[in-house]
Amino acid sequence: ETGVTQTPRHLVMGMTNKKSLKCEQHLGHNAMYWYKQSAKKPLELMFVYNFKEQTENNSVPSRFSPECPNSSHLFLHLHTLQPEDSALYLCASSQGQGSSDTQYFGPGTRLTVL
Amino acid sequence: AQTVTQSQPEMSVQEAETVTLSCTYDTSESDYYLFWYKQPPSRQMILVIRQEAYKQQNATENRFSVNFQKAAKSFSLKISDSQLGDAAMYFCAYRIDAGGTSYGKLTFGQGTILTVHP
């Protein structure tokens, strides 16, 4: 596979469930990102990892827990979510260095919280 | 704080014609990057074009070009010879030029839905 992949593409979960979103990049990048895309709102940056270190947590509630075991993989662990957390969750990656750094996105996971 | 505004929630164009999508931004920085991303109904966000603020020349990628007006903080996207495959949500985005370790935040606009009529 090439580019940035995300699994699952769709996820339905109850408020008491625990689930994880997975992102994998095949671009040799060093930085990875989680974004939340809600209807009629701009994309919101959630987390940034650069060289496996978390460098940004954009005031995200603790029910979202990111994990970056290596530069190619990024997870978002979900627990006790709320219905308002239903959204499209996008992963992106970039070189993570250089002023011309450009982010490339995965297809997203459509999350529905019941 | 930086903000990006796309004032056109929806736009439409006839196939083979030209359409321009608007974007304005607010920043106190002098060095930054601007991007247009396209998100088709399949949801994969695709980079369309990128503009470095220090470059006066407008970026061009095939049928896509930008009109970058730094003083006015305007960054519009022109799509020439529109094709059915151009139908998508288009996002304008801004990123500060953080220099050697640039993994900075992208700030996105609200998006413009482009419909292409055959």
mmCIF file with all atom_site columns, C-alpha atoms in Angstrom:
data_model
loop_
_atom_site.group_PDB
_atom_site.id
_atom_site.type_symbol
_atom_site.label_atom_id
_atom_site.label_alt_id
_atom_site.label_comp_id
_atom_site.label_asym_id
_atom_site.label_entity_id
_atom_site.label_seq_id
_atom_site.pdbx_PDB_ins_code
_atom_site.Cartn_x
_atom_site.Cartn_y
_atom_site.Cartn_z
_atom_site.occupancy
_atom_site.B_iso_or_equiv
_atom_site.pdbx_formal_charge
_atom_site.auth_seq_id
_atom_site.auth_comp_id
_atom_site.auth_asym_id
_atom_site.auth_atom_id
_atom_site.pdbx_PDB_model_num
ATOM 1   C CA . GLU A 1 1   ? 0.000   0.000  0.000   1.00 0.00 ? 1   GLU A CA 1
ATOM 2   C CA . THR A 1 2   ? 1.068   3.579  -0.551  1.00 0.00 ? 2   THR A CA 1
ATOM 3   C CA . GLY A 1 3   ? 0.345   6.869  1.170   1.00 0.00 ? 3   GLY A CA 1
ATOM 4   C CA . VAL A 1 4   ? -1.571  7.082  4.418   1.00 0.00 ? 4   VAL A CA 1
ATOM 5   C CA . THR A 1 5   ? -4.023  4.354  5.363   1.00 0.00 ? 5   THR A CA 1
ATOM 6   C CA . GLN A 1 6   ? -6.582  4.274  8.150   1.00 0.00 ? 6   GLN A CA 1
ATOM 7   C CA . THR A 1 7   ? -8.580  1.460  9.684   1.00 0.00 ? 7   THR A CA 1
ATOM 8   C CA . PRO A 1 8   ? -11.381 0.935  10.240  1.00 0.00 ? 8   PRO A CA 1
ATOM 9   C CA . ARG A 1 9   ? -13.105 3.176  7.711   1.00 0.00 ? 9   ARG A CA 1
ATOM 10  C CA . HIS A 1 10  ? -16.341 3.101  9.705   1.00 0.00 ? 10  HIS A CA 1
ATOM 11  C CA . LEU A 1 11  ? -16.892 2.522  13.403  1.00 0.00 ? 11  LEU A CA 1
ATOM 12  C CA . VAL A 1 12  ? -20.034 2.510  15.500  1.00 0.00 ? 12  VAL A CA 1
ATOM 13  C CA . MET A 1 13  ? -19.590 2.300  19.252  1.00 0.00 ? 13  MET A CA 1
ATOM 14  C CA . GLY A 1 14  ? -21.537 2.754  22.409  1.00 0.00 ? 14  GLY A CA 1
ATOM 15  C CA . MET A 1 15  ? -20.602 5.259  25.038  1.00 0.00 ? 15  MET A CA 1
ATOM 16  C CA . THR A 1 16  ? -19.139 2.589  27.300  1.00 0.00 ? 16  THR A CA 1
ATOM 17  C CA . ASN A 1 17  ? -17.054 0.838  24.643  1.00 0.00 ? 17  ASN A CA 1
ATOM 18  C CA . LYS A 1 18  ? -13.320 0.997  24.151  1.00 0.00 ? 18  LYS A CA 1
ATOM 19  C CA . LYS A 1 19  ? -12.029 1.031  20.599  1.00 0.00 ? 19  LYS A CA 1
ATOM 20  C CA . SER A 1 20  ? -8.928  2.119  18.706  1.00 0.00 ? 20  SER A CA 1
ATOM 21  C CA . LEU A 1 21  ? -8.328  3.842  15.397  1.00 0.00 ? 21  LEU A CA 1
ATOM 22  C CA . LYS A 1 22  ? -5.217  2.962  13.455  1.00 0.00 ? 22  LYS A CA 1
ATOM 23  C CA . CYS A 1 23  ? -3.200  5.014  11.010  1.00 0.00 ? 23  CYS A CA 1
ATOM 24  C CA . GLU A 1 24  ? -0.209  3.872  8.997   1.00 0.00 ? 24  GLU A CA 1
ATOM 25  C CA . GLN A 1 25  ? 1.937   5.917  6.648   1.00 0.00 ? 25  GLN A CA 1
ATOM 26  C CA . HIS A 1 26  ? 4.137   4.469  3.919   1.00 0.00 ? 26  HIS A CA 1
ATOM 27  C CA . LEU A 1 27  ? 5.842   7.739  2.959   1.00 0.00 ? 27  LEU A CA 1
ATOM 28  C CA . GLY A 1 28  ? 8.884   7.622  5.208   1.00 0.00 ? 28  GLY A CA 1
ATOM 29  C CA . HIS A 1 29  ? 7.611   10.603 7.168   1.00 0.00 ? 29  HIS A CA 1
ATOM 30  C CA . ASN A 1 30  ? 8.544   11.525 10.716  1.00 0.00 ? 30  ASN A CA 1
ATOM 31  C CA . ALA A 1 31  ? 5.485   13.459 11.863  1.00 0.00 ? 31  ALA A CA 1
ATOM 32  C CA . MET A 1 32  ? 1.915   12.241 12.248  1.00 0.00 ? 32  MET A CA 1
ATOM 33  C CA . TYR A 1 33  ? -1.283  14.037 13.115  1.00 0.00 ? 33  TYR A CA 1
ATOM 34  C CA . TRP A 1 34  ? -4.856  13.373 14.240  1.00 0.00 ? 34  TRP A CA 1
ATOM 35  C CA . TYR A 1 35  ? -7.617  15.737 13.095  1.00 0.00 ? 35  TYR A CA 1
ATOM 36  C CA . LYS A 1 36  ? -11.324 15.782 13.872  1.00 0.00 ? 36  LYS A CA 1
ATOM 37  C CA . GLN A 1 37  ? -13.717 16.810 11.120  1.00 0.00 ? 37  GLN A CA 1
ATOM 38  C CA . SER A 1 38  ? -17.233 17.592 12.289  1.00 0.00 ? 38  SER A CA 1
ATOM 39  C CA . ALA A 1 39  ? -20.069 18.715 10.076  1.00 0.00 ? 39  ALA A CA 1
ATOM 40  C CA . LYS A 1 40  ? -19.978 22.422 9.252   1.00 0.00 ? 40  LYS A CA 1
ATOM 41  C CA . LYS A 1 41  ? -16.823 23.042 11.269  1.00 0.00 ? 41  LYS A CA 1
ATOM 42  C CA . PRO A 1 42  ? -13.232 23.485 10.165  1.00 0.00 ? 42  PRO A CA 1
ATOM 43  C CA . LEU A 1 43  ? -10.865 20.599 10.693  1.00 0.00 ? 43  LEU A CA 1
ATOM 44  C CA . GLU A 1 44  ? -9.575  20.617 14.237  1.00 0.00 ? 44  GLU A CA 1
ATOM 45  C CA . LEU A 1 45  ? -6.050  19.495 14.987  1.00 0.00 ? 45  LEU A CA 1
ATOM 46  C CA . MET A 1 46  ? -6.030  17.101 17.939  1.00 0.00 ? 46  MET A CA 1
ATOM 47  C CA . PHE A 1 47  ? -2.513  15.718 18.320  1.00 0.00 ? 47  PHE A CA 1
ATOM 48  C CA . VAL A 1 48  ? 0.889   15.966 16.681  1.00 0.00 ? 48  VAL A CA 1
ATOM 49  C CA . TYR A 1 49  ? 3.720   13.489 16.972  1.00 0.00 ? 49  TYR A CA 1
ATOM 50  C CA . ASN A 1 50  ? 7.172   14.196 15.616  1.00 0.00 ? 50  ASN A CA 1
ATOM 51  C CA . PHE A 1 51  ? 9.804   11.473 15.741  1.00 0.00 ? 51  PHE A CA 1
ATOM 52  C CA . LYS A 1 52  ? 7.426   9.520  18.034  1.00 0.00 ? 52  LYS A CA 1
ATOM 53  C CA . GLU A 1 53  ? 7.241   12.352 20.570  1.00 0.00 ? 53  GLU A CA 1
ATOM 54  C CA . GLN A 1 54  ? 3.957   14.121 21.201  1.00 0.00 ? 54  GLN A CA 1
ATOM 55  C CA . THR A 1 55  ? 4.490   17.783 20.427  1.00 0.00 ? 55  THR A CA 1
ATOM 56  C CA . GLU A 1 56  ? 0.925   19.042 20.393  1.00 0.00 ? 56  GLU A CA 1
ATOM 57  C CA . ASN A 1 57  ? -2.196  18.271 22.375  1.00 0.00 ? 57  ASN A CA 1
ATOM 58  C CA . ASN A 1 58  ? -4.818  20.743 21.336  1.00 0.00 ? 58  ASN A CA 1
ATOM 59  C CA . SER A 1 59  ? -6.818  20.613 24.591  1.00 0.00 ? 59  SER A CA 1
ATOM 60  C CA . VAL A 1 60  ? -8.303  17.250 23.669  1.00 0.00 ? 60  VAL A CA 1
ATOM 61  C CA . PRO A 1 61  ? -10.406 15.482 26.349  1.00 0.00 ? 61  PRO A CA 1
ATOM 62  C CA . SER A 1 62  ? -8.693  12.562 28.055  1.00 0.00 ? 62  SER A CA 1
ATOM 63  C CA . ARG A 1 63  ? -11.231 10.106 26.621  1.00 0.00 ? 63  ARG A CA 1
ATOM 64  C CA . PHE A 1 64  ? -9.051  10.353 23.481  1.00 0.00 ? 64  PHE A CA 1
ATOM 65  C CA . SER A 1 65  ? -5.649  8.799  24.036  1.00 0.00 ? 65  SER A CA 1
ATOM 66  C CA . PRO A 1 66  ? -3.066  8.808  21.234  1.00 0.00 ? 66  PRO A CA 1
ATOM 67  C CA . GLU A 1 67  ? -0.204  6.385  20.858  1.00 0.00 ? 67  GLU A CA 1
ATOM 68  C CA . CYS A 1 68  ? 2.705   6.521  18.435  1.00 0.00 ? 68  CYS A CA 1
ATOM 69  C CA . PRO A 1 69  ? 4.885   3.400  18.760  1.00 0.00 ? 69  PRO A CA 1
ATOM 70  C CA . ASN A 1 70  ? 7.028   4.325  15.748  1.00 0.00 ? 70  ASN A CA 1
ATOM 71  C CA . SER A 1 71  ? 7.156   6.917  12.995  1.00 0.00 ? 71  SER A CA 1
ATOM 72  C CA . SER A 1 72  ? 4.959   4.829  10.705  1.00 0.00 ? 72  SER A CA 1
ATOM 73  C CA . HIS A 1 73  ? 2.057   4.054  13.036  1.00 0.00 ? 73  HIS A CA 1
ATOM 74  C CA . LEU A 1 74  ? -0.338  6.186  14.995  1.00 0.00 ? 74  LEU A CA 1
ATOM 75  C CA . PHE A 1 75  ? -3.273  5.062  17.106  1.00 0.00 ? 75  PHE A CA 1
ATOM 76  C CA . LEU A 1 76  ? -6.152  6.865  18.718  1.00 0.00 ? 76  LEU A CA 1
ATOM 77  C CA . HIS A 1 77  ? -7.603  4.961  21.666  1.00 0.00 ? 77  HIS A CA 1
ATOM 78  C CA . LEU A 1 78  ? -11.191 5.802  22.477  1.00 0.00 ? 78  LEU A CA 1
ATOM 79  C CA . HIS A 1 79  ? -13.083 5.191  25.722  1.00 0.00 ? 79  HIS A CA 1
ATOM 80  C CA . THR A 1 80  ? -16.309 6.468  27.258  1.00 0.00 ? 80  THR A CA 1
ATOM 81  C CA . LEU A 1 81  ? -16.994 8.733  24.306  1.00 0.00 ? 81  LEU A CA 1
ATOM 82  C CA . GLN A 1 82  ? -19.938 11.084 23.983  1.00 0.00 ? 82  GLN A CA 1
ATOM 83  C CA . PRO A 1 83  ? -22.368 11.381 21.068  1.00 0.00 ? 83  PRO A CA 1
ATOM 84  C CA . GLU A 1 84  ? -20.826 14.753 20.188  1.00 0.00 ? 84  GLU A CA 1
ATOM 85  C CA . ASP A 1 85  ? -17.586 12.903 19.465  1.00 0.00 ? 85  ASP A CA 1
ATOM 86  C CA . SER A 1 86  ? -19.188 11.451 16.356  1.00 0.00 ? 86  SER A CA 1
ATOM 87  C CA . ALA A 1 87  ? -17.150 12.776 13.445  1.00 0.00 ? 87  ALA A CA 1
ATOM 88  C CA . LEU A 1 88  ? -14.682 11.918 10.732  1.00 0.00 ? 88  LEU A CA 1
ATOM 89  C CA . TYR A 1 89  ? -11.229 11.373 12.202  1.00 0.00 ? 89  TYR A CA 1
ATOM 90  C CA . LEU A 1 90  ? -8.414  12.072 9.800   1.00 0.00 ? 90  LEU A CA 1
ATOM 91  C CA . CYS A 1 91  ? -4.805  11.073 10.119  1.00 0.00 ? 91  CYS A CA 1
ATOM 92  C CA . ALA A 1 92  ? -2.030  12.890 8.295   1.00 0.00 ? 92  ALA A CA 1
ATOM 93  C CA . SER A 1 93  ? 1.728   12.629 8.019   1.00 0.00 ? 93  SER A CA 1
ATOM 94  C CA . SER A 1 94  ? 4.571   14.862 6.919   1.00 0.00 ? 94  SER A CA 1
ATOM 95  C CA . GLN A 1 95  ? 8.346   14.980 6.851   1.00 0.00 ? 95  GLN A CA 1
ATOM 96  C CA . GLY A 1 96  ? 8.255   16.846 10.124  1.00 0.00 ? 96  GLY A CA 1
ATOM 97  C CA . GLN A 1 97  ? 11.166  19.059 9.259   1.00 0.00 ? 97  GLN A CA 1
ATOM 98  C CA . GLY A 1 98  ? 12.033  21.726 6.756   1.00 0.00 ? 98  GLY A CA 1
ATOM 99  C CA . SER A 1 99  ? 10.093  24.881 6.155   1.00 0.00 ? 99  SER A CA 1
ATOM 100 C CA . SER A 1 100 ? 8.314   23.408 3.128   1.00 0.00 ? 100 SER A CA 1
ATOM 101 C CA . ASP A 1 101 ? 6.769   20.603 5.191   1.00 0.00 ? 101 ASP A CA 1
ATOM 102 C CA . THR A 1 102 ? 3.477   19.411 3.676   1.00 0.00 ? 102 THR A CA 1
ATOM 103 C CA . GLN A 1 103 ? 0.892   17.132 5.235   1.00 0.00 ? 103 GLN A CA 1
ATOM 104 C CA . TYR A 1 104 ? -0.656  14.181 3.440   1.00 0.00 ? 104 TYR A CA 1
ATOM 105 C CA . PHE A 1 105 ? -3.960  12.768 4.640   1.00 0.00 ? 105 PHE A CA 1
ATOM 106 C CA . GLY A 1 106 ? -5.535  9.361  5.029   1.00 0.00 ? 106 GLY A CA 1
ATOM 107 C CA . PRO A 1 107 ? -9.114  8.561  4.003   1.00 0.00 ? 107 PRO A CA 1
ATOM 108 C CA . GLY A 1 108 ? -10.469 8.929  7.520   1.00 0.00 ? 108 GLY A CA 1
ATOM 109 C CA . THR A 1 109 ? -12.517 6.873  9.959   1.00 0.00 ? 109 THR A CA 1
ATOM 110 C CA . ARG A 1 110 ? -16.191 7.756  10.224  1.00 0.00 ? 110 ARG A CA 1
ATOM 111 C CA . LEU A 1 111 ? -17.016 7.371  13.924  1.00 0.00 ? 111 LEU A CA 1
ATOM 112 C CA . THR A 1 112 ? -20.555 7.193  15.257  1.00 0.00 ? 112 THR A CA 1
ATOM 113 C CA . VAL A 1 113 ? -21.102 7.185  19.016  1.00 0.00 ? 113 VAL A CA 1
ATOM 114 C CA . LEU A 1 114 ? -24.508 5.952  20.099  1.00 0.00 ? 114 LEU A CA 1
ATOM 115 C CA . ALA B 2 1   ? -4.256  33.705 16.522  1.00 0.00 ? 1   ALA B CA 1
ATOM 116 C CA . GLN B 2 2   ? -4.365  32.782 12.897  1.00 0.00 ? 2   GLN B CA 1
ATOM 117 C CA . THR B 2 3   ? -7.743  32.369 11.264  1.00 0.00 ? 3   THR B CA 1
ATOM 118 C CA . VAL B 2 4   ? -8.748  31.226 7.804   1.00 0.00 ? 4   VAL B CA 1
ATOM 119 C CA . THR B 2 5   ? -12.067 32.228 6.286   1.00 0.00 ? 5   THR B CA 1
ATOM 120 C CA . GLN B 2 6   ? -13.796 30.772 3.267   1.00 0.00 ? 6   GLN B CA 1
ATOM 121 C CA . SER B 2 7   ? -16.832 32.925 2.673   1.00 0.00 ? 7   SER B CA 1
ATOM 122 C CA . GLN B 2 8   ? -18.444 30.703 0.035   1.00 0.00 ? 8   GLN B CA 1
ATOM 123 C CA . PRO B 2 9   ? -20.072 27.625 1.594   1.00 0.00 ? 9   PRO B CA 1
ATOM 124 C CA . GLU B 2 10  ? -21.084 26.388 -1.863  1.00 0.00 ? 10  GLU B CA 1
ATOM 125 C CA . MET B 2 11  ? -20.123 27.146 -5.436  1.00 0.00 ? 11  MET B CA 1
ATOM 126 C CA . SER B 2 12  ? -21.120 25.651 -8.756  1.00 0.00 ? 12  SER B CA 1
ATOM 127 C CA . VAL B 2 13  ? -19.635 25.698 -12.239 1.00 0.00 ? 13  VAL B CA 1
ATOM 128 C CA . GLN B 2 14  ? -20.433 24.307 -15.642 1.00 0.00 ? 14  GLN B CA 1
ATOM 129 C CA . GLU B 2 15  ? -18.096 21.705 -17.019 1.00 0.00 ? 15  GLU B CA 1
ATOM 130 C CA . ALA B 2 16  ? -15.229 23.260 -19.023 1.00 0.00 ? 16  ALA B CA 1
ATOM 131 C CA . GLU B 2 17  ? -15.727 26.679 -17.450 1.00 0.00 ? 17  GLU B CA 1
ATOM 132 C CA . THR B 2 18  ? -13.656 28.505 -14.841 1.00 0.00 ? 18  THR B CA 1
ATOM 133 C CA . VAL B 2 19  ? -14.463 28.995 -11.174 1.00 0.00 ? 19  VAL B CA 1
ATOM 134 C CA . THR B 2 20  ? -12.692 30.877 -8.407  1.00 0.00 ? 20  THR B CA 1
ATOM 135 C CA . LEU B 2 21  ? -12.872 29.917 -4.733  1.00 0.00 ? 21  LEU B CA 1
ATOM 136 C CA . SER B 2 22  ? -12.119 32.604 -2.169  1.00 0.00 ? 22  SER B CA 1
ATOM 137 C CA . CYS B 2 23  ? -9.998  32.423 0.955   1.00 0.00 ? 23  CYS B CA 1
ATOM 138 C CA . THR B 2 24  ? -8.825  35.103 3.340   1.00 0.00 ? 24  THR B CA 1
ATOM 139 C CA . TYR B 2 25  ? -6.657  34.704 6.379   1.00 0.00 ? 25  TYR B CA 1
ATOM 140 C CA . ASP B 2 26  ? -5.496  36.707 9.316   1.00 0.00 ? 26  ASP B CA 1
ATOM 141 C CA . THR B 2 27  ? -1.961  36.550 10.625  1.00 0.00 ? 27  THR B CA 1
ATOM 142 C CA . SER B 2 28  ? 0.728   38.776 12.046  1.00 0.00 ? 28  SER B CA 1
ATOM 143 C CA . GLU B 2 29  ? 3.472   36.554 10.655  1.00 0.00 ? 29  GLU B CA 1
ATOM 144 C CA . SER B 2 30  ? 5.449   37.401 7.549   1.00 0.00 ? 30  SER B CA 1
ATOM 145 C CA . ASP B 2 31  ? 6.640   33.910 6.660   1.00 0.00 ? 31  ASP B CA 1
ATOM 146 C CA . TYR B 2 32  ? 4.044   31.224 6.177   1.00 0.00 ? 32  TYR B CA 1
ATOM 147 C CA . TYR B 2 33  ? 2.600   28.716 3.742   1.00 0.00 ? 33  TYR B CA 1
ATOM 148 C CA . LEU B 2 34  ? -0.856  28.501 2.249   1.00 0.00 ? 34  LEU B CA 1
ATOM 149 C CA . PHE B 2 35  ? -2.512  25.408 0.875   1.00 0.00 ? 35  PHE B CA 1
ATOM 150 C CA . TRP B 2 36  ? -5.593  24.313 -0.972  1.00 0.00 ? 36  TRP B CA 1
ATOM 151 C CA . TYR B 2 37  ? -6.795  20.808 -0.250  1.00 0.00 ? 37  TYR B CA 1
ATOM 152 C CA . LYS B 2 38  ? -9.529  18.930 -2.059  1.00 0.00 ? 38  LYS B CA 1
ATOM 153 C CA . GLN B 2 39  ? -11.773 16.392 -0.341  1.00 0.00 ? 39  GLN B CA 1
ATOM 154 C CA . PRO B 2 40  ? -13.909 14.408 -2.811  1.00 0.00 ? 40  PRO B CA 1
ATOM 155 C CA . PRO B 2 41  ? -16.945 12.495 -1.624  1.00 0.00 ? 41  PRO B CA 1
ATOM 156 C CA . SER B 2 42  ? -14.686 9.463  -1.002  1.00 0.00 ? 42  SER B CA 1
ATOM 157 C CA . ARG B 2 43  ? -13.131 11.625 1.778   1.00 0.00 ? 43  ARG B CA 1
ATOM 158 C CA . GLN B 2 44  ? -9.427  11.329 0.924   1.00 0.00 ? 44  GLN B CA 1
ATOM 159 C CA . MET B 2 45  ? -7.994  14.800 1.421   1.00 0.00 ? 45  MET B CA 1
ATOM 160 C CA . ILE B 2 46  ? -5.679  15.619 -1.472  1.00 0.00 ? 46  ILE B CA 1
ATOM 161 C CA . LEU B 2 47  ? -3.213  18.478 -1.700  1.00 0.00 ? 47  LEU B CA 1
ATOM 162 C CA . VAL B 2 48  ? -4.071  20.640 -4.710  1.00 0.00 ? 48  VAL B CA 1
ATOM 163 C CA . ILE B 2 49  ? -1.568  23.452 -4.529  1.00 0.00 ? 49  ILE B CA 1
ATOM 164 C CA . ARG B 2 50  ? 0.836   25.183 -2.161  1.00 0.00 ? 50  ARG B CA 1
ATOM 165 C CA . GLN B 2 51  ? 2.065   28.769 -1.992  1.00 0.00 ? 51  GLN B CA 1
ATOM 166 C CA . GLU B 2 52  ? 5.046   30.111 -0.090  1.00 0.00 ? 52  GLU B CA 1
ATOM 167 C CA . ALA B 2 53  ? 4.350   33.587 1.278   1.00 0.00 ? 53  ALA B CA 1
ATOM 168 C CA . TYR B 2 54  ? 7.824   34.819 0.385   1.00 0.00 ? 54  TYR B CA 1
ATOM 169 C CA . LYS B 2 55  ? 7.236   34.070 -3.291  1.00 0.00 ? 55  LYS B CA 1
ATOM 170 C CA . GLN B 2 56  ? 5.551   36.782 -5.309  1.00 0.00 ? 56  GLN B CA 1
ATOM 171 C CA . GLN B 2 57  ? 4.843   34.447 -8.185  1.00 0.00 ? 57  GLN B CA 1
ATOM 172 C CA . ASN B 2 58  ? 1.498   32.716 -7.968  1.00 0.00 ? 58  ASN B CA 1
ATOM 173 C CA . ALA B 2 59  ? 1.638   28.926 -7.787  1.00 0.00 ? 59  ALA B CA 1
ATOM 174 C CA . THR B 2 60  ? 0.212   26.891 -10.658 1.00 0.00 ? 60  THR B CA 1
ATOM 175 C CA . GLU B 2 61  ? -0.507  23.189 -11.002 1.00 0.00 ? 61  GLU B CA 1
ATOM 176 C CA . ASN B 2 62  ? -1.988  22.306 -14.375 1.00 0.00 ? 62  ASN B CA 1
ATOM 177 C CA . ARG B 2 63  ? -5.584  23.627 -14.352 1.00 0.00 ? 63  ARG B CA 1
ATOM 178 C CA . PHE B 2 64  ? -5.276  24.953 -10.817 1.00 0.00 ? 64  PHE B CA 1
ATOM 179 C CA . SER B 2 65  ? -3.757  28.328 -10.031 1.00 0.00 ? 65  SER B CA 1
ATOM 180 C CA . VAL B 2 66  ? -3.860  30.749 -7.142  1.00 0.00 ? 66  VAL B CA 1
ATOM 181 C CA . ASN B 2 67  ? -4.144  34.483 -6.842  1.00 0.00 ? 67  ASN B CA 1
ATOM 182 C CA . PHE B 2 68  ? -2.048  35.317 -3.801  1.00 0.00 ? 68  PHE B CA 1
ATOM 183 C CA . GLN B 2 69  ? -2.425  38.867 -2.512  1.00 0.00 ? 69  GLN B CA 1
ATOM 184 C CA . LYS B 2 70  ? -0.191  39.085 0.544   1.00 0.00 ? 70  LYS B CA 1
ATOM 185 C CA . ALA B 2 71  ? -1.070  42.622 1.530   1.00 0.00 ? 71  ALA B CA 1
ATOM 186 C CA . ALA B 2 72  ? -4.774  41.842 1.325   1.00 0.00 ? 72  ALA B CA 1
ATOM 187 C CA . LYS B 2 73  ? -4.244  38.426 2.978   1.00 0.00 ? 73  LYS B CA 1
ATOM 188 C CA . SER B 2 74  ? -6.167  36.784 0.195   1.00 0.00 ? 74  SER B CA 1
ATOM 189 C CA . PHE B 2 75  ? -5.503  33.413 -1.401  1.00 0.00 ? 75  PHE B CA 1
ATOM 190 C CA . SER B 2 76  ? -8.041  32.398 -4.026  1.00 0.00 ? 76  SER B CA 1
ATOM 191 C CA . LEU B 2 77  ? -8.030  29.223 -6.100  1.00 0.00 ? 77  LEU B CA 1
ATOM 192 C CA . LYS B 2 78  ? -8.889  29.302 -9.781  1.00 0.00 ? 78  LYS B CA 1
ATOM 193 C CA . ILE B 2 79  ? -9.925  26.111 -11.506 1.00 0.00 ? 79  ILE B CA 1
ATOM 194 C CA . SER B 2 80  ? -9.838  26.336 -15.275 1.00 0.00 ? 80  SER B CA 1
ATOM 195 C CA . ASP B 2 81  ? -11.585 23.988 -17.706 1.00 0.00 ? 81  ASP B CA 1
ATOM 196 C CA . SER B 2 82  ? -13.557 22.444 -14.839 1.00 0.00 ? 82  SER B CA 1
ATOM 197 C CA . GLN B 2 83  ? -14.110 18.704 -14.936 1.00 0.00 ? 83  GLN B CA 1
ATOM 198 C CA . LEU B 2 84  ? -16.692 16.499 -13.247 1.00 0.00 ? 84  LEU B CA 1
ATOM 199 C CA . GLY B 2 85  ? -13.901 15.046 -11.136 1.00 0.00 ? 85  GLY B CA 1
ATOM 200 C CA . ASP B 2 86  ? -13.250 18.468 -9.637  1.00 0.00 ? 86  ASP B CA 1
ATOM 201 C CA . ALA B 2 87  ? -16.469 18.204 -7.619  1.00 0.00 ? 87  ALA B CA 1
ATOM 202 C CA . ALA B 2 88  ? -15.432 18.125 -3.970  1.00 0.00 ? 88  ALA B CA 1
ATOM 203 C CA . MET B 2 89  ? -15.108 20.106 -0.776  1.00 0.00 ? 89  MET B CA 1
ATOM 204 C CA . TYR B 2 90  ? -12.176 22.502 -1.036  1.00 0.00 ? 90  TYR B CA 1
ATOM 205 C CA . PHE B 2 91  ? -10.298 23.640 2.048   1.00 0.00 ? 91  PHE B CA 1
ATOM 206 C CA . CYS B 2 92  ? -7.922  26.526 2.337   1.00 0.00 ? 92  CYS B CA 1
ATOM 207 C CA . ALA B 2 93  ? -5.236  26.092 4.997   1.00 0.00 ? 93  ALA B CA 1
ATOM 208 C CA . TYR B 2 94  ? -2.460  28.123 6.579   1.00 0.00 ? 94  TYR B CA 1
ATOM 209 C CA . ARG B 2 95  ? 0.741   27.122 8.299   1.00 0.00 ? 95  ARG B CA 1
ATOM 210 C CA . ILE B 2 96  ? 3.402   29.263 9.848   1.00 0.00 ? 96  ILE B CA 1
ATOM 211 C CA . ASP B 2 97  ? 6.926   28.821 8.558   1.00 0.00 ? 97  ASP B CA 1
ATOM 212 C CA . ALA B 2 98  ? 8.542   27.445 11.684  1.00 0.00 ? 98  ALA B CA 1
ATOM 213 C CA . GLY B 2 99  ? 11.937  27.091 10.070  1.00 0.00 ? 99  GLY B CA 1
ATOM 214 C CA . GLY B 2 100 ? 14.146  24.066 10.616  1.00 0.00 ? 100 GLY B CA 1
ATOM 215 C CA . THR B 2 101 ? 11.726  21.964 12.634  1.00 0.00 ? 101 THR B CA 1
ATOM 216 C CA . SER B 2 102 ? 8.518   22.804 10.894  1.00 0.00 ? 102 SER B CA 1
ATOM 217 C CA . TYR B 2 103 ? 5.838   20.371 11.910  1.00 0.00 ? 103 TYR B CA 1
ATOM 218 C CA . GLY B 2 104 ? 3.500   23.150 12.707  1.00 0.00 ? 104 GLY B CA 1
ATOM 219 C CA . LYS B 2 105 ? -0.228  23.318 12.943  1.00 0.00 ? 105 LYS B CA 1
ATOM 220 C CA . LEU B 2 106 ? -2.395  23.633 9.885   1.00 0.00 ? 106 LEU B CA 1
ATOM 221 C CA . THR B 2 107 ? -5.283  26.024 10.364  1.00 0.00 ? 107 THR B CA 1
ATOM 222 C CA . PHE B 2 108 ? -8.169  25.250 8.032   1.00 0.00 ? 108 PHE B CA 1
ATOM 223 C CA . GLY B 2 109 ? -11.058 27.253 6.681   1.00 0.00 ? 109 GLY B CA 1
ATOM 224 C CA . GLN B 2 110 ? -14.613 25.999 6.822   1.00 0.00 ? 110 GLN B CA 1
ATOM 225 C CA . GLY B 2 111 ? -14.530 24.608 3.305   1.00 0.00 ? 111 GLY B CA 1
ATOM 226 C CA . THR B 2 112 ? -16.366 25.304 0.037   1.00 0.00 ? 112 THR B CA 1
ATOM 227 C CA . ILE B 2 113 ? -18.454 22.644 -1.646  1.00 0.00 ? 113 ILE B CA 1
ATOM 228 C CA . LEU B 2 114 ? -17.900 22.776 -5.395  1.00 0.00 ? 114 LEU B CA 1
ATOM 229 C CA . THR B 2 115 ? -20.500 21.261 -7.710  1.00 0.00 ? 115 THR B CA 1
ATOM 230 C CA . VAL B 2 116 ? -19.666 20.732 -11.366 1.00 0.00 ? 116 VAL B CA 1
ATOM 231 C CA . HIS B 2 117 ? -22.607 20.572 -13.778 1.00 0.00 ? 117 HIS B CA 1
ATOM 232 C CA . PRO B 2 118 ? -22.271 18.582 -17.017 1.00 0.00 ? 118 PRO B CA 1
#
